[in-house]
mmCIF file of C-alpha atoms in Angstrom:
data_model
loop_
_atom_site.group_PDB
_atom_site.id
_atom_site.type_symbol
_atom_site.label_atom_id
_atom_site.label_comp_id
_atom_site.label_asym_id
_atom_site.label_seq_id
_atom_site.Cartn_x
_atom_site.Cartn_y
_atom_site.Cartn_z
ATOM 1 C CA MET A 1 -0.045 -0.220 0.221
ATOM 2 C CA THR A 2 1.206 3.031 -1.042
ATOM 3 C CA LYS A 3 1.245 5.831 1.420
ATOM 4 C CA ILE A 4 1.857 10.267 2.199
ATOM 5 C CA ILE A 5 1.874 11.884 5.033
ATOM 6 C CA ILE A 6 1.631 15.169 4.561
ATOM 7 C CA ILE A 7 2.801 18.132 7.077
ATOM 8 C CA ARG A 8 1.646 20.962 7.068
ATOM 9 C CA GLY A 9 2.006 24.561 9.424
ATOM 10 C CA ASN A 10 3.551 27.901 9.722
ATOM 11 C CA SER A 11 7.044 28.713 10.414
ATOM 12 C CA GLY A 12 8.079 26.894 13.067
ATOM 13 C CA SER A 13 4.869 24.646 14.264
ATOM 14 C CA GLY A 14 7.231 21.775 14.377
ATOM 15 C CA LYS A 15 6.567 20.700 11.015
ATOM 16 C CA THR A 16 11.201 19.854 9.447
ATOM 17 C CA THR A 17 11.143 18.709 13.306
ATOM 18 C CA LEU A 18 8.300 15.952 13.240
ATOM 19 C CA ALA A 19 9.399 15.205 9.576
ATOM 20 C CA GLN A 20 12.884 14.235 11.010
ATOM 21 C CA ALA A 21 11.727 12.193 12.635
ATOM 22 C CA LEU A 22 8.939 10.029 10.880
ATOM 23 C CA GLN A 23 11.443 9.075 8.350
ATOM 24 C CA ASP A 24 13.477 7.677 10.777
ATOM 25 C CA GLN A 25 10.965 5.850 12.158
ATOM 26 C CA CYS A 26 9.313 4.353 8.839
ATOM 27 C CA ASP A 27 11.977 1.941 7.396
ATOM 28 C CA SER A 28 11.277 3.175 3.809
ATOM 29 C CA SER A 29 10.448 6.714 3.206
ATOM 30 C CA PHE A 30 11.190 9.193 1.079
ATOM 31 C CA LEU A 31 11.030 13.557 2.835
ATOM 32 C CA ILE A 32 10.038 15.923 0.960
ATOM 33 C CA SER A 33 10.608 19.269 2.550
ATOM 34 C CA GLN A 34 9.254 22.390 0.847
ATOM 35 C CA ASP A 35 12.219 25.235 1.244
ATOM 36 C CA VAL A 36 14.523 22.518 0.199
ATOM 37 C CA VAL A 37 12.848 21.871 -3.111
ATOM 38 C CA ARG A 38 11.598 25.905 -3.567
ATOM 39 C CA ARG A 39 14.039 27.991 -1.784
ATOM 40 C CA GLN A 40 17.648 26.167 -2.395
ATOM 41 C CA MET A 41 16.681 23.939 -5.190
ATOM 42 C CA LEU A 42 14.902 26.995 -7.087
ATOM 43 C CA GLN A 43 15.565 29.881 -5.406
ATOM 44 C CA VAL A 44 11.648 30.789 -6.267
ATOM 45 C CA ASP A 45 8.756 33.097 -4.492
ATOM 46 C CA ASP A 46 6.053 31.208 -2.866
ATOM 47 C CA HIS A 47 3.134 31.647 -5.517
ATOM 48 C CA ALA A 48 0.215 30.205 -7.491
ATOM 49 C CA GLY A 49 2.563 28.503 -10.437
ATOM 50 C CA ASN A 50 5.611 28.429 -9.178
ATOM 51 C CA LEU A 51 7.500 26.573 -10.248
ATOM 52 C CA ALA A 52 8.567 23.901 -7.073
ATOM 53 C CA ILE A 53 4.555 23.490 -8.084
ATOM 54 C CA ASN A 54 5.862 20.362 -10.284
ATOM 55 C CA LEU A 55 9.027 19.784 -8.960
ATOM 56 C CA MET A 56 7.090 18.487 -5.698
ATOM 57 C CA ALA A 57 4.497 16.488 -7.703
ATOM 58 C CA GLU A 58 7.020 14.483 -9.908
ATOM 59 C CA LEU A 59 9.412 13.823 -6.806
ATOM 60 C CA ILE A 60 5.474 12.309 -5.127
ATOM 61 C CA GLU A 61 5.466 10.467 -7.760
ATOM 62 C CA PHE A 62 8.564 9.260 -7.771
ATOM 63 C CA GLY A 63 8.545 8.089 -4.304
ATOM 64 C CA ARG A 64 4.975 5.995 -4.872
ATOM 65 C CA LEU A 65 6.460 4.076 -6.976
ATOM 66 C CA HIS A 66 9.568 3.115 -4.984
ATOM 67 C CA VAL A 67 8.929 3.339 -0.904
ATOM 68 C CA ASP A 68 6.499 2.608 1.166
ATOM 69 C CA VAL A 69 6.015 5.494 2.803
ATOM 70 C CA VAL A 70 6.377 9.503 1.309
ATOM 71 C CA ILE A 71 6.417 12.678 3.751
ATOM 72 C CA LEU A 72 6.086 15.283 2.065
ATOM 73 C CA GLU A 73 6.818 18.460 4.035
ATOM 74 C CA GLY A 74 6.374 22.725 4.476
ATOM 75 C CA ILE A 75 4.108 25.796 5.056
ATOM 76 C CA LEU A 76 1.697 24.422 1.636
ATOM 77 C CA ARG A 77 -0.521 27.222 1.696
ATOM 78 C CA GLN A 78 -3.661 25.617 0.503
ATOM 79 C CA ASP A 79 -4.219 28.426 -1.629
ATOM 80 C CA VAL A 80 -1.281 27.799 -4.022
ATOM 81 C CA TYR A 81 -0.824 24.146 -3.130
ATOM 82 C CA ARG A 82 -4.207 22.742 -2.308
ATOM 83 C CA GLU A 83 -4.366 21.436 -6.696
ATOM 84 C CA LEU A 84 -0.763 19.683 -6.026
ATOM 85 C CA LEU A 85 -2.464 18.354 -2.410
ATOM 86 C CA GLN A 86 -5.836 17.192 -4.296
ATOM 87 C CA SER A 87 -3.106 15.289 -6.595
ATOM 88 C CA VAL A 88 -2.584 12.734 -3.691
ATOM 89 C CA LEU A 89 -5.978 11.449 -2.913
ATOM 90 C CA THR A 90 -7.042 9.331 -6.130
ATOM 91 C CA LYS A 91 -2.768 7.839 -6.308
ATOM 92 C CA PHE A 92 -2.653 6.928 -2.810
ATOM 93 C CA ASP A 93 -3.610 4.159 -0.155
ATOM 94 C CA ILE A 94 -3.632 5.791 2.755
ATOM 95 C CA VAL A 95 -3.158 9.742 2.595
ATOM 96 C CA ILE A 96 -2.427 11.372 5.785
ATOM 97 C CA PRO A 97 -2.584 15.174 6.714
ATOM 98 C CA VAL A 98 -1.916 16.980 9.283
ATOM 99 C CA TYR A 99 -2.127 20.022 10.658
ATOM 100 C CA TYR A 100 -0.227 22.745 13.455
ATOM 101 C CA ASP A 101 -2.607 24.834 14.265
ATOM 102 C CA LEU A 102 -0.812 27.265 16.451
ATOM 103 C CA PRO A 103 -0.720 30.898 17.015
ATOM 104 C CA LEU A 104 1.171 33.708 15.595
ATOM 105 C CA THR A 105 2.619 33.895 19.124
ATOM 106 C CA GLU A 106 3.791 29.967 19.439
ATOM 107 C CA THR A 107 5.087 31.221 15.806
ATOM 108 C CA ILE A 108 7.117 32.835 17.037
ATOM 109 C CA SER A 109 7.915 31.928 19.834
ATOM 110 C CA ARG A 110 9.349 28.382 18.481
ATOM 111 C CA HIS A 111 10.672 30.406 15.790
ATOM 112 C CA ARG A 112 13.236 32.185 18.550
ATOM 113 C CA THR A 113 15.047 28.797 19.040
ATOM 114 C CA LYS A 114 16.306 28.089 16.397
ATOM 115 C CA ARG A 115 20.117 28.326 15.593
ATOM 116 C CA PHE A 116 19.844 28.478 11.065
ATOM 117 C CA VAL A 117 17.369 31.301 9.997
ATOM 118 C CA SER A 118 17.315 33.069 6.704
ATOM 119 C CA PHE A 119 15.280 35.411 8.053
ATOM 120 C CA THR A 120 13.185 37.384 10.746
ATOM 121 C CA GLU A 121 10.120 37.361 12.717
ATOM 122 C CA SER A 122 8.354 40.034 10.972
ATOM 123 C CA ASP A 123 9.030 37.495 8.458
ATOM 124 C CA VAL A 124 7.374 34.743 10.676
ATOM 125 C CA ALA A 125 4.889 37.502 10.901
ATOM 126 C CA LYS A 126 3.633 38.254 7.479
ATOM 127 C CA TRP A 127 3.835 34.994 6.446
ATOM 128 C CA TYR A 128 1.167 33.886 9.238
ATOM 129 C CA ARG A 129 -2.058 31.945 8.461
ATOM 130 C CA LYS A 130 -4.579 31.407 10.506
ATOM 131 C CA ASN A 131 -5.955 28.749 10.261
ATOM 132 C CA ASP A 132 -5.413 27.329 6.886
ATOM 133 C CA TYR A 133 -6.549 23.524 7.024
ATOM 134 C CA LEU A 134 -6.840 21.456 4.090
ATOM 135 C CA GLY A 135 -11.064 20.912 5.243
ATOM 136 C CA TRP A 136 -10.415 16.890 4.870
ATOM 137 C CA PRO A 137 -12.160 14.506 6.272
ATOM 138 C CA ASP A 138 -8.740 12.739 8.218
ATOM 139 C CA GLU A 139 -6.501 16.267 8.446
ATOM 140 C CA ILE A 140 -5.566 15.976 11.750
ATOM 141 C CA ILE A 141 -5.241 19.184 13.845
ATOM 142 C CA PHE A 142 -2.252 19.571 16.600
ATOM 143 C CA ASN A 143 -2.207 22.735 18.291
ATOM 144 C CA GLN A 144 1.181 23.662 21.226
ATOM 145 C CA THR A 145 0.193 22.029 23.516
ATOM 146 C CA ILE A 146 1.371 17.955 20.990
ATOM 147 C CA THR A 147 4.783 16.630 22.003
ATOM 148 C CA LEU A 148 6.441 15.612 18.960
ATOM 149 C CA LYS A 149 6.166 12.257 20.798
ATOM 150 C CA GLN A 150 2.496 11.941 20.547
ATOM 151 C CA ALA A 151 2.276 13.705 16.725
ATOM 152 C CA MET A 152 5.065 10.784 16.132
ATOM 153 C CA ALA A 153 2.483 7.922 17.943
ATOM 154 C CA ALA A 154 -0.940 10.294 16.094
ATOM 155 C CA ILE A 155 0.213 9.192 12.903
ATOM 156 C CA MET A 156 2.388 6.132 13.506
ATOM 157 C CA GLN A 157 -0.593 4.918 15.324
ATOM 158 C CA ARG A 158 -2.768 5.839 11.476
ATOM 159 C CA ILE A 159 -0.047 4.595 9.135
ATOM 160 C CA ASN A 160 -0.485 0.823 11.513
ATOM 161 C CA HIS A 161 -4.199 0.614 11.137
ATOM 162 C CA GLN A 162 -5.729 1.808 7.963
#
């Protein structure tokens, strides 16, 4: 069975940490980070039609064909990435959408704990999107009280019991 975990949320919410922990836990997995694809590989702005969307679609398909679990993580604003995200619903047997719903104050607080960042707190505030849910019936919503261990357990339970 092909599986994809989509981890979304604002900057500094814990998406990358969770994605990396899940990759460590899953034997045959492929991690696609929106920041790596968009900001590092292609150096494009985050707007509708940006080149990163097409490359991520290709990477998702590669993962679907070659590994058991694809992990896609990033801010992945639904107004820009909805079509890409919707496309996985018909391609994967199991789709696990996750959204970190944190208040701006918590997002900025977590941003302050990062060692190496190329953007400011003002950038984080400017990019912040409140309640950017996909609205899918199985979407898992995590708030600021969820620990990494709890998030991992919730997702691994879904992976192992579907």
